[in-house]
Amino acid sequence: MSEHRGKANDRPRHRRRRTALAVGVPLALTAAGTMAYGTDLGVFGEDAQHTASAATAAAWAAETADGFASVNALGQNGTYGGRDGKTVTVKTLADLEKYATAPEPYVIVVAATINMNPVGKEIKVQSDKTIVGAGTSGQIVGGGFFLGSGVHNVIIRNLTIRDSYQGIWNDKDHDFDAIQMDGAHHVWIDHNDLRHMADGLIDVRKDSTYVTVSWNKLSDNNKTFGIGWTENVVTDITIHHNWFRETEQRNPSTDNAAHAHLYNNYLEDVSGTTIKSSYGNYSRGKTKMVLENSYFQGMNNPVTKDSTAAVVQKGNTFVGTSGRNESGGTAFDPKSYYGYTLDKTADVPGLLKSGTGPRTSIGTTAAATKAAAATTLTVAKDGSGQYKTVQAAVNAVPANNPSRVVIAVKPGTYRELVKVPANKPHVTIQGTGGSRKDTVIVYNNASGTPKPDGSGNYGTSGSASVAVEADDFQARNLTISNDFDEAANQSLSGHQAVALRTAADKVMLDGVIVTGDQDTLLLDTAAKDKLGRVYMTNSYVTGNVDFIFGRATAVIDKSVITLKKRWNGTSAGYITAPSTAANRKGILIANSTVNGDVSSGTFYLGRPWHAGGDAALDPQTTVRNTNLSAAIKSTPWTDMSGFSWKDDRFAEYKNTGPGAGSASGDRPQLTDAQASGQEVGDWLGDWTPTAS
């Protein structure tokens, strides 16, 4: 969304109620806790039309907004959403849209991952609605919500809204927001995880007012939070207890806001990453901003203001910041509009790291929250969890467990080998940090590394830092690495060093980093005659030689594949090495990006691995709708161990970027008809991956 101003119509306004419906932070500390994913919550039954009984009523259903969203104005007495209507539970896009766009009030509990179709879709929410995630299970992927002119009394709460990103960082073509409002009023956005969208995470536009944004985690985004797009100076907005992490600009950018009250926010730019902050809080136009007890860490230009705008700073902390840090002018006294309580600035980072984002206690009954907690095992190196190692938590999962067990791993580096055996299905390993880089599982075995018991070397598959042999496994929000040092071990025979090996069916990898050098990600099956489906999304894979390989039916979707130089500094390598059975599908890379700091024309997209010299195999890699860097060779496929790639299944479809090329005998392209049978759904069959 570009930062120009558009003329909006003036409209009558009722100003200045001196008292508040709610004082302080509704869920400041009581809702804070470790993220947990339990079994099927089943709060309101399977059908969206079912209403909540009195027994399902919970404290969250009666909570109202604080801040400017609590002020009586424009004929609306505070913000309480759909509490006067029926409560429905939805698990499909059709049901979510049906109730969100209805004229009647509803409390809409989102109890599943809902994928927007088409990507970028924004549901046009109507007035008097609460849209709330059921614990941590409510996710909106590839789109978001739109609140148009006059829409009012809306609560959007406890959801993860993510991944409409289209591969272009400064995207001017895809206005795919998480939450956008044009002329809405009395809106409360609370306890959401908003990330990785093509445009804004939150856009408050065109005279939208009486808005409160609280306890959200906003991350991995460029144009993050914009306020304005109007010549009128009417917007009243409260922004408190939000964690901005790895966001480049608009944190927020506040243009022509009559009253902008920002307090107890945490803005963090982590060093050594590709995302660099341009600026933090920006007061533009005729904005009057009060900025209190917020914590800025590593931010460039943490506080900036136009000459026509005002910023009054009180009690803020700046650590490792640089550039503009400005204040000046006169603003207003927020307590003349509503009551609030400030947390100590020094407490803000810890408070927000543990307290922002979706809570297990919101959107569920007490019984469901208890059940979810009972299926969560916590891991922390410092002893603050139930276990100090990930493997110890895996060992504690009962054999043949019938339902989901979440291993919630607190931030830290866990140097250990982890194996999830075949008799422990339905396991999720979930990092609980603000970034997938915060929780790291790493080891350094290679194929030629001798086993400590003297029984030989580990071999390629045995070198994995994390080995998954159990069906219905999920990994989220963490890094899995093999940091074997090839340069220091040139005398060792066998440099293949696997970070993650999967040998199971229905494996979901969502929001992870898998990194190594040679043979990073082994996507295998339990046996040659077994189906093993893997779905990786919103993730990163790094390596140089055959670093995505194996016989699984695997999809890498909406992810980044990063090419790296070899141990001696040279640029040469192969991305995929499928060993697919003749009657199965192999590796599909779709809607992704291939990049890396390597020389142009040095990497192949893949080569056929006939494991064990098995001529009956029919390796397959399809790369489609993916942006290819100049590192990809103009002849992107090559032979392997005496087997010609032309005898197997290698093709592209509608790739873009400097590494893409037109059809030739050395670069086969799918026809439209062929491509229609090589979609993500064709790979996954009857399995629909869902975060749980």
XYZ file of C-alpha atoms in Angstrom:
692
model
C 0.000 0.000 0.000
C 1.643 3.245 -1.101
C 1.808 6.098 1.373
C -0.180 8.707 -0.530
C -3.109 10.594 0.891
C -6.561 10.353 -0.643
C -9.398 12.770 0.030
C -12.159 11.271 2.181
C -15.594 12.706 2.837
C -16.112 14.549 6.066
C -18.713 13.005 8.313
C -20.275 14.010 11.663
C -18.512 12.814 14.768
C -19.375 12.622 18.460
C -16.312 13.409 20.505
C -14.753 12.922 23.847
C -16.285 10.582 26.324
C -14.311 11.059 29.523
C -14.708 7.607 31.027
C -13.966 4.119 29.751
C -15.922 0.887 29.579
C -12.810 -1.055 30.516
C -9.850 0.188 32.496
C -6.370 -1.242 32.081
C -5.336 -4.287 30.072
C -8.013 -6.986 29.846
C -5.632 -9.904 29.470
C -2.268 -8.461 30.320
C -0.884 -11.193 32.509
C -3.573 -13.774 33.041
C -3.505 -14.810 29.393
C 0.279 -15.037 29.127
C 1.655 -18.511 28.814
C 3.330 -21.052 26.579
C 1.716 -21.677 23.195
C 0.081 -25.068 23.089
C -1.712 -27.039 20.433
C -4.051 -29.640 21.830
C -6.316 -32.238 20.337
C -9.508 -31.342 18.475
C -11.142 -28.831 20.750
C -14.675 -29.775 19.794
C -16.048 -26.767 21.660
C -19.219 -26.325 19.672
C -19.357 -29.539 17.680
C -18.575 -30.164 14.034
C -21.160 -27.965 12.344
C -20.667 -24.237 12.088
C -24.375 -23.638 12.668
C -24.271 -24.968 16.221
C -24.568 -22.332 18.923
C -22.768 -22.263 22.222
C -24.649 -23.491 25.236
C -24.419 -21.767 28.586
C -21.820 -24.316 29.596
C -19.451 -23.141 26.850
C -19.532 -19.498 27.928
C -16.138 -18.236 29.032
C -14.642 -15.005 30.332
C -13.155 -14.082 26.956
C -16.624 -13.971 25.361
C -17.676 -11.062 27.592
C -14.467 -9.006 27.338
C -14.584 -5.551 25.806
C -11.947 -3.304 24.325
C -9.866 -0.771 26.196
C -8.224 2.351 24.793
C -9.945 4.480 22.169
C -12.067 1.501 21.075
C -13.808 1.743 24.465
C -14.949 5.343 23.993
C -18.651 6.088 23.441
C -18.960 7.918 20.114
C -20.619 7.842 16.697
C -23.626 6.133 18.260
C -21.541 3.163 19.443
C -20.998 2.467 23.155
C -17.560 0.902 23.232
C -16.467 -2.199 21.346
C -17.859 -5.589 22.321
C -18.198 -7.338 18.957
C -20.817 -10.013 18.454
C -21.450 -10.927 22.076
C -25.196 -10.221 21.730
C -25.528 -12.774 18.930
C -25.075 -16.497 18.494
C -21.715 -18.230 18.801
C -20.676 -20.423 15.880
C -17.577 -22.484 15.227
C -16.151 -22.505 11.695
C -13.540 -24.687 10.033
C -14.025 -23.758 6.365
C -13.648 -20.620 4.279
C -17.285 -20.833 3.196
C -18.569 -20.839 6.779
C -16.200 -18.094 7.917
C -17.294 -15.834 5.081
C -20.970 -16.699 5.594
C -21.042 -15.526 9.199
C -18.512 -12.675 8.935
C -20.553 -11.032 6.173
C -23.970 -11.629 7.767
C -26.020 -8.638 8.948
C -26.664 -10.204 12.380
C -24.186 -10.171 15.307
C -22.070 -13.306 15.701
C -19.201 -14.614 17.771
C -17.279 -16.627 15.172
C -14.813 -19.129 16.606
C -12.186 -20.210 14.056
C -11.102 -23.737 14.987
C -8.906 -24.734 12.028
C -6.428 -23.463 9.459
C -8.412 -21.756 6.700
C -6.672 -21.142 3.377
C -7.935 -18.142 1.430
C -8.974 -18.823 -2.145
C -7.899 -16.994 -4.174
C -4.715 -15.940 -2.436
C -5.090 -12.369 -1.232
C -8.805 -12.645 -0.558
C -10.041 -10.271 2.144
C -13.375 -11.187 3.705
C -15.663 -8.137 3.950
C -16.576 -8.212 7.625
C -19.832 -6.561 8.661
C -20.660 -4.813 11.940
C -21.179 -6.463 15.336
C -18.791 -9.372 14.888
C -16.232 -11.116 17.050
C -13.850 -13.293 15.031
C -11.711 -15.261 17.465
C -9.316 -18.175 17.174
C -10.074 -21.275 19.243
C -6.980 -21.386 21.408
C -4.009 -21.492 19.053
C -5.764 -23.460 16.313
C -7.329 -20.551 14.395
C -5.213 -19.614 11.387
C -5.976 -17.594 8.261
C -3.467 -18.312 5.498
C -3.002 -16.295 2.311
C -5.462 -13.481 2.982
C -7.293 -11.542 5.666
C -10.168 -9.219 6.540
C -11.559 -5.944 5.177
C -13.751 -3.542 7.176
C -15.434 -1.007 4.910
C -16.949 2.410 5.488
C -19.349 2.516 8.424
C -18.545 -0.984 9.665
C -18.320 -0.834 13.450
C -18.108 -2.842 16.667
C -15.736 -5.532 15.381
C -13.278 -7.637 17.373
C -10.553 -9.636 15.588
C -8.760 -11.673 18.193
C -6.474 -14.607 18.911
C -5.817 -15.529 15.283
C -2.703 -16.262 13.272
C -3.003 -14.434 9.937
C -0.090 -15.139 7.645
C 1.558 -15.825 4.313
C 0.014 -13.859 1.503
C 3.603 -12.906 0.584
C 4.204 -13.237 -3.165
C 8.010 -13.246 -3.191
C 8.501 -9.510 -3.807
C 9.622 -7.642 -0.705
C 8.540 -4.141 -1.704
C 5.406 -5.428 -3.400
C 3.374 -2.712 -5.127
C 1.100 -5.039 -7.082
C -0.478 -7.225 -4.408
C -2.556 -5.339 -1.839
C -2.904 -8.449 0.338
C -3.332 -7.262 3.921
C -4.008 -9.158 7.119
C -6.502 -6.550 8.411
C -7.526 -3.488 6.415
C -10.148 -0.939 7.357
C -11.444 1.966 5.254
C -13.749 4.233 7.234
C -14.570 1.722 9.993
C -14.918 2.605 13.658
C -14.812 0.881 17.026
C -12.473 -1.963 16.173
C -10.383 -4.047 18.585
C -7.443 -6.076 17.232
C -6.025 -8.169 20.050
C -3.684 -11.128 20.696
C -3.070 -11.994 17.050
C 0.051 -13.292 15.294
C 0.325 -11.310 12.047
C 3.191 -12.044 9.654
C 4.599 -12.473 6.168
C 1.922 -10.682 4.149
C 2.286 -9.192 0.665
C 1.338 -5.744 1.930
C 0.285 -4.471 5.349
C -0.272 -6.457 8.475
C -2.685 -3.744 9.639
C -3.926 -0.804 7.548
C -6.128 1.753 9.348
C -7.229 3.986 6.491
C -9.596 6.700 5.335
C -10.903 8.125 8.608
C -11.167 4.831 10.483
C -11.285 5.703 14.162
C -11.818 4.499 17.719
C -9.409 1.653 17.170
C -7.365 -0.286 19.730
C -4.515 -2.616 18.721
C -3.180 -4.627 21.672
C -1.033 -7.644 22.514
C -0.273 -8.614 18.908
C 2.901 -10.083 17.478
C 3.793 -8.424 14.153
C 6.780 -9.903 12.327
C 8.566 -10.788 9.086
C 7.041 -7.984 7.039
C 7.910 -4.869 5.108
C 5.025 -2.357 5.159
C 3.745 -3.382 8.545
C 1.202 -1.000 10.082
C -0.054 2.075 8.240
C -2.480 4.677 9.591
C -3.917 7.448 7.432
C -4.476 7.759 3.673
C -6.674 10.807 4.296
C -6.464 14.582 4.407
C -8.835 14.634 7.375
C -7.452 14.681 10.902
C -9.952 12.422 12.639
C -8.445 9.066 13.606
C -8.251 8.185 17.306
C -6.153 5.070 17.934
C -4.540 3.261 20.854
C -1.597 0.914 20.206
C -0.275 -0.906 23.263
C 1.649 -4.038 24.214
C 2.529 -5.052 20.650
C 5.761 -6.798 19.650
C 7.184 -5.576 16.335
C 9.975 -7.972 15.344
C 11.886 -7.944 12.061
C 9.603 -5.422 10.387
C 11.115 -2.885 8.006
C 8.803 0.125 7.877
C 5.479 1.511 9.175
C 5.952 0.416 12.770
C 3.518 2.205 12.650
C 3.458 5.127 10.241
C 0.749 7.438 11.613
C -0.521 10.090 9.204
C -3.034 12.787 10.157
C -4.224 11.028 13.303
C -6.059 13.308 15.694
C -4.925 11.270 18.704
C -2.422 8.395 18.578
C -1.563 6.853 21.946
C 1.301 4.330 21.819
C 2.504 2.681 24.994
C 4.355 -0.403 26.242
C 5.262 -1.588 22.733
C 8.471 -3.500 21.918
C 10.206 -2.761 18.615
C 13.055 -5.190 17.867
C 15.428 -5.308 14.896
C 17.619 -8.387 15.212
C 21.195 -7.983 13.970
C 22.622 -10.237 11.288
C 19.340 -10.828 9.431
C 18.199 -9.762 5.980
C 15.456 -7.508 7.357
C 16.650 -4.053 8.383
C 14.363 -1.493 9.977
C 13.940 1.754 8.054
C 12.169 3.479 10.917
C 10.108 2.756 13.994
C 7.254 4.983 15.195
C 6.571 7.745 12.653
C 4.316 10.747 13.340
C 3.312 12.268 9.994
C 1.162 15.107 8.728
C -0.823 16.670 11.561
C -0.659 13.670 13.878
C -0.584 14.225 17.615
C 1.203 11.259 19.217
C 1.836 10.316 22.838
C 4.545 7.657 23.112
C 5.056 6.091 26.551
C 7.123 3.355 28.207
C 8.030 1.586 24.960
C 11.254 -0.350 24.359
C 13.273 0.044 21.152
C 16.070 -2.439 20.471
C 18.403 -2.238 17.467
C 16.011 -0.026 15.506
C 17.138 2.477 12.907
C 15.414 5.863 13.267
C 13.340 4.637 16.213
C 11.110 7.752 16.483
C 10.635 10.233 13.659
C 8.247 13.140 13.077
C 7.300 15.577 10.375
C 7.706 19.278 11.093
C 3.910 19.542 11.169
C 3.405 16.599 13.560
C 3.791 16.220 17.319
C 5.420 13.492 19.424
C 5.471 13.655 23.204
C 7.818 10.992 24.616
C 7.687 9.694 28.184
C 9.693 6.893 29.786
C 10.919 5.121 26.627
C 14.097 3.006 26.450
C 16.466 2.820 23.467
C 19.089 0.056 23.219
C 21.460 -0.189 20.243
C 19.380 2.216 18.162
C 20.687 4.710 15.612
C 19.467 7.607 13.534
C 16.512 9.848 14.250
C 14.952 9.874 17.699
C 12.727 12.900 17.798
C 10.071 14.562 19.904
C 8.394 17.911 20.017
C 5.148 19.765 19.914
C 2.139 19.368 22.157
C -0.150 16.376 22.108
C -2.941 15.401 24.520
C -3.646 13.619 27.787
C -4.897 10.067 27.057
C -6.463 9.823 30.512
C -8.969 12.466 29.517
C -10.439 9.829 27.183
C -9.937 6.514 29.047
C -8.083 4.977 31.947
C -4.992 2.794 31.512
C -2.065 1.411 33.486
C 1.545 1.514 32.296
C 3.931 -1.403 32.768
C 7.536 -0.614 33.615
C 9.572 -0.074 30.466
C 12.292 -2.503 31.575
C 9.684 -5.266 31.843
C 8.310 -4.781 28.337
C 10.543 -7.192 26.317
C 9.969 -10.142 28.637
C 6.300 -9.359 29.108
C 5.596 -9.146 25.393
C 7.698 -12.141 24.368
C 5.577 -14.320 26.618
C 2.260 -12.512 26.362
C 1.653 -11.488 22.737
C -0.046 -13.570 20.108
C -2.763 -16.234 20.419
C -3.554 -17.659 23.861
C -4.854 -21.117 24.666
C -7.277 -19.496 27.131
C -9.096 -17.407 24.489
C -11.759 -18.872 22.236
C -12.086 -22.080 24.238
C -13.878 -23.367 27.298
C -11.973 -23.972 30.507
C -12.246 -27.710 29.902
C -10.748 -27.426 26.447
C -7.919 -25.242 27.714
C -7.129 -27.807 30.376
C -7.171 -30.593 27.801
C -4.857 -28.662 25.515
C -2.410 -28.022 28.338
C -2.450 -31.706 29.252
C -1.167 -32.611 25.779
C 1.718 -30.139 25.808
C 5.231 -30.943 26.993
C 7.621 -28.045 27.550
C 11.357 -28.038 26.939
C 13.777 -25.404 28.239
C 17.544 -25.542 28.558
C 17.453 -23.501 31.750
C 15.250 -25.995 33.566
C 12.114 -23.840 33.488
C 10.273 -26.468 31.425
C 9.353 -30.067 32.100
C 12.418 -31.297 30.188
C 15.831 -29.914 29.350
C 16.245 -31.716 26.019
C 13.936 -32.271 23.084
C 14.686 -35.986 23.039
C 13.677 -36.324 26.673
C 10.273 -34.880 25.781
C 9.956 -37.243 22.808
C 10.779 -40.144 25.105
C 7.935 -39.057 27.394
C 5.313 -39.346 24.638
C 3.355 -42.581 25.225
C 3.850 -45.312 22.645
C 1.045 -45.368 20.065
C -0.419 -42.144 21.436
C -3.867 -41.662 19.862
C -3.902 -37.853 19.610
C -1.709 -34.793 19.187
C 1.135 -34.161 21.618
C 2.913 -30.816 21.299
C 6.508 -30.450 22.414
C 6.846 -26.711 23.039
C 10.536 -25.802 22.937
C 11.620 -22.518 24.462
C 14.272 -20.398 22.707
C 17.816 -21.715 22.831
C 20.308 -23.874 20.964
C 19.789 -27.583 21.626
C 22.885 -29.513 20.515
C 21.492 -33.013 20.456
C 20.257 -35.801 18.233
C 16.473 -36.113 18.101
C 14.569 -39.137 16.850
C 10.788 -39.492 16.758
C 10.229 -43.270 16.416
C 7.498 -44.824 14.320
C 5.394 -45.781 17.353
C 4.930 -42.122 18.407
C 2.627 -40.503 15.816
C 0.814 -37.153 16.107
C 3.819 -35.278 17.549
C 4.440 -31.564 16.976
C 7.765 -29.929 17.807
C 7.039 -26.215 18.150
C 9.488 -23.413 18.877
C 7.939 -20.834 21.189
C 10.174 -17.872 20.325
C 9.207 -14.873 18.254
C 11.252 -16.155 15.319
C 12.087 -19.530 13.807
C 15.718 -18.591 14.458
C 15.199 -18.451 18.224
C 14.913 -22.224 18.720
C 17.657 -24.321 17.114
C 18.188 -28.092 17.111
C 21.661 -28.839 15.756
C 24.280 -31.571 15.544
C 27.318 -32.271 13.357
C 27.400 -35.929 12.311
C 28.288 -36.761 8.710
C 28.012 -39.925 6.682
C 31.649 -40.770 7.400
C 31.530 -39.927 11.115
C 32.424 -43.058 13.145
C 29.782 -44.221 15.598
C 30.962 -44.025 19.200
C 30.360 -47.754 19.755
C 32.788 -48.690 16.995
C 30.123 -50.352 14.831
C 31.006 -48.342 11.724
C 30.040 -44.967 10.331
C 26.663 -43.267 10.549
C 25.976 -43.253 6.816
C 23.914 -40.582 5.100
C 20.508 -41.343 6.609
C 22.035 -41.965 10.034
C 23.721 -38.566 10.103
C 20.467 -36.636 10.601
C 20.284 -34.156 13.459
C 16.526 -34.773 13.592
C 15.017 -38.032 12.336
C 11.247 -38.420 11.991
C 9.855 -41.920 11.517
C 6.341 -41.292 12.903
C 3.293 -40.435 10.798
C 1.367 -37.188 11.242
C 4.421 -35.288 12.467
C 4.604 -31.494 12.452
C 7.443 -29.031 13.030
C 6.919 -25.293 13.326
C 8.763 -22.092 14.163
C 12.261 -23.512 14.657
C 15.586 -24.197 12.952
C 16.964 -27.688 12.299
C 20.632 -27.680 11.358
C 23.641 -29.857 10.656
C 26.812 -27.803 11.140
C 29.341 -30.469 10.114
C 32.586 -28.674 9.182
C 33.693 -30.021 5.804
C 36.800 -27.879 5.646
C 38.092 -29.259 8.951
C 37.257 -32.868 8.029
C 38.613 -33.331 4.538
C 40.198 -36.647 5.531
C 36.799 -38.050 6.485
C 35.149 -40.317 3.916
C 31.568 -39.207 3.320
C 30.617 -35.544 3.749
C 26.860 -35.968 3.413
C 25.430 -34.385 6.551
C 21.644 -34.442 6.957
C 19.844 -31.859 9.087
C 16.347 -33.385 8.867
C 15.312 -36.850 7.697
C 11.652 -37.750 7.350
C 10.600 -41.363 6.765
C 6.876 -41.140 7.408
C 3.553 -40.080 5.889
C 1.694 -36.817 6.459
C 4.662 -34.746 7.615
C 4.021 -30.998 7.813
C 6.887 -28.515 8.078
C 5.525 -25.015 8.600
C 7.649 -21.964 9.324
C 10.957 -23.780 9.761
C 14.553 -23.354 8.641
C 16.426 -26.485 7.554
C 20.074 -25.707 6.946
C 23.276 -27.537 6.084
C 25.598 -28.095 3.129
C 25.473 -31.455 1.353
C 22.291 -33.570 1.683
C 20.507 -31.142 4.032
C 16.912 -32.391 3.769
C 16.268 -36.115 3.250
C 12.619 -36.734 2.366
C 12.282 -40.496 2.578
C 9.584 -43.083 3.177
C 9.320 -45.836 5.775
C 9.926 -48.480 3.063
C 10.154 -48.634 -0.728
C 6.526 -49.681 -1.022
C 5.238 -47.107 1.511
C 3.762 -43.723 0.699
C 5.478 -40.815 2.426
C 3.945 -37.378 1.882
C 5.640 -34.213 3.108
C 4.306 -30.668 2.891
C 6.712 -27.807 3.611
C 5.438 -24.234 3.582
C 6.550 -20.786 4.727
C 10.026 -22.207 5.262
C 13.672 -21.965 4.261
C 16.020 -24.697 3.017
C 19.739 -24.043 2.605
C 22.489 -26.175 1.058
C 24.689 -26.849 -1.945
C 24.804 -30.497 -3.091
C 21.666 -32.651 -3.499
C 20.290 -30.831 -0.501
C 16.634 -31.736 -1.132
C 16.562 -35.439 -1.906
C 14.848 -38.766 -1.374
C 11.928 -40.916 -2.496
C 9.075 -39.136 -0.685
C 6.130 -37.450 -2.366
C 7.100 -33.995 -1.231
C 5.846 -30.436 -1.777
C 7.895 -27.337 -1.031
C 5.386 -24.501 -1.277
C 5.691 -20.752 -0.672
C 9.218 -21.166 0.647
C 12.761 -19.940 0.033
C 15.527 -22.221 -1.214
C 18.905 -20.628 -0.546
C 22.003 -21.761 -2.413
C 25.335 -21.545 -0.625
C 28.937 -21.970 -1.644
C 30.824 -25.154 -0.950
C 33.401 -25.562 1.786
C 36.251 -24.278 -0.449
C 34.365 -21.175 -1.592
C 33.391 -22.447 -5.012
C 29.891 -22.118 -6.466
C 28.571 -25.375 -7.880
C 25.774 -27.631 -6.861
C 22.460 -29.397 -7.271
C 19.198 -28.553 -5.539
C 17.213 -31.774 -5.836
C 18.098 -35.457 -6.154
C 14.817 -37.397 -6.244
C 14.771 -41.185 -6.049
C 11.066 -41.586 -6.782
C 9.399 -44.918 -7.405
C 7.905 -45.330 -10.885
C 4.327 -45.252 -9.633
C 4.653 -42.269 -7.314
C 5.071 -38.521 -7.428
C 8.412 -37.079 -6.430
C 9.456 -33.533 -5.482
C 7.313 -30.504 -6.326
C 8.669 -26.997 -5.752
C 5.876 -24.440 -6.190
C 5.278 -20.736 -5.584
C 8.725 -20.331 -4.081
C 11.981 -18.425 -4.477
C 15.480 -19.721 -5.252
C 18.271 -17.336 -4.251
C 21.698 -17.237 -2.625
C 25.113 -15.587 -2.727
C 26.628 -17.817 -5.395
C 27.947 -17.269 -8.910
C 25.648 -17.066 -11.901
C 24.989 -20.223 -13.893
C 26.494 -22.626 -11.344
C 23.577 -24.622 -9.916
C 21.373 -27.335 -11.367
C 17.736 -27.671 -10.376
C 18.282 -31.390 -10.015
C 19.577 -34.755 -11.119
C 18.171 -38.312 -10.939
C 19.225 -40.406 -7.959
C 18.751 -44.080 -8.754
C 19.511 -45.197 -5.215
C 21.534 -48.409 -5.174
C 21.689 -48.341 -8.985
C 17.994 -49.277 -9.208
C 17.012 -48.718 -12.846
C 13.325 -49.311 -12.015
C 13.093 -45.972 -10.210
C 11.633 -42.981 -12.041
C 12.906 -39.835 -10.278
C 10.732 -36.751 -10.545
C 11.186 -33.055 -9.843
C 8.800 -30.362 -11.016
C 9.608 -26.692 -10.396
C 6.714 -24.347 -11.128
C 5.605 -20.755 -10.540
C 8.897 -20.101 -8.778
C 11.323 -17.194 -9.002
C 14.766 -18.470 -10.010
C 17.924 -16.468 -9.440
C 20.700 -16.149 -12.007
C 22.535 -18.976 -10.233
C 20.430 -21.541 -12.126
C 22.057 -22.966 -15.229
C 20.422 -22.466 -18.604
C 20.442 -26.271 -18.864
C 19.091 -26.907 -15.362
C 19.025 -30.739 -15.270
C 21.939 -33.143 -15.408
C 22.787 -36.855 -15.285
C 23.846 -38.794 -12.208
C 25.837 -42.026 -11.782
C 25.295 -43.148 -15.351
C 21.554 -42.400 -15.421
C 20.272 -39.780 -17.854
C 17.875 -37.185 -16.554
C 16.053 -37.362 -19.900
C 14.897 -40.887 -19.070
C 13.166 -39.673 -15.907
C 10.681 -36.908 -15.009
C 12.074 -33.382 -14.826
C 10.147 -30.282 -15.886
C 9.316 -26.643 -15.221
C 6.231 -24.490 -15.577
C 5.920 -20.711 -15.656
C 8.989 -19.935 -13.576
C 10.227 -16.351 -13.448
C 13.404 -14.474 -12.642
C 16.821 -14.293 -14.303
C 17.339 -18.031 -13.930
C 14.177 -18.962 -15.817
C 14.246 -19.991 -19.477
C 12.122 -20.963 -22.411
C 11.305 -24.492 -23.524
C 13.960 -26.543 -25.300
C 15.200 -30.094 -25.499
C 17.428 -29.329 -22.526
C 14.730 -27.453 -20.638
C 11.332 -29.180 -20.816
C 8.288 -27.135 -19.880
C 4.884 -28.495 -18.935
C 1.928 -27.604 -21.111
C -1.051 -26.010 -19.403
C -2.858 -29.333 -19.577
C 0.073 -31.185 -18.013
C 0.450 -28.530 -15.340
C -3.192 -28.903 -14.335
C -2.318 -32.410 -13.138
C 0.785 -31.299 -11.260
C -0.709 -29.031 -8.625
C -0.049 -29.187 -4.887
C -3.316 -31.051 -4.366
C -2.298 -33.730 -6.860
C 0.769 -34.462 -4.755
C -1.066 -34.610 -1.434
C -4.115 -36.582 -2.548
C -6.676 -37.088 0.215
C -4.501 -35.338 2.805
C -5.118 -31.670 3.618
C -2.284 -30.446 5.870
C -3.679 -28.554 8.847
C -1.742 -27.025 11.719
C -2.684 -28.702 14.983
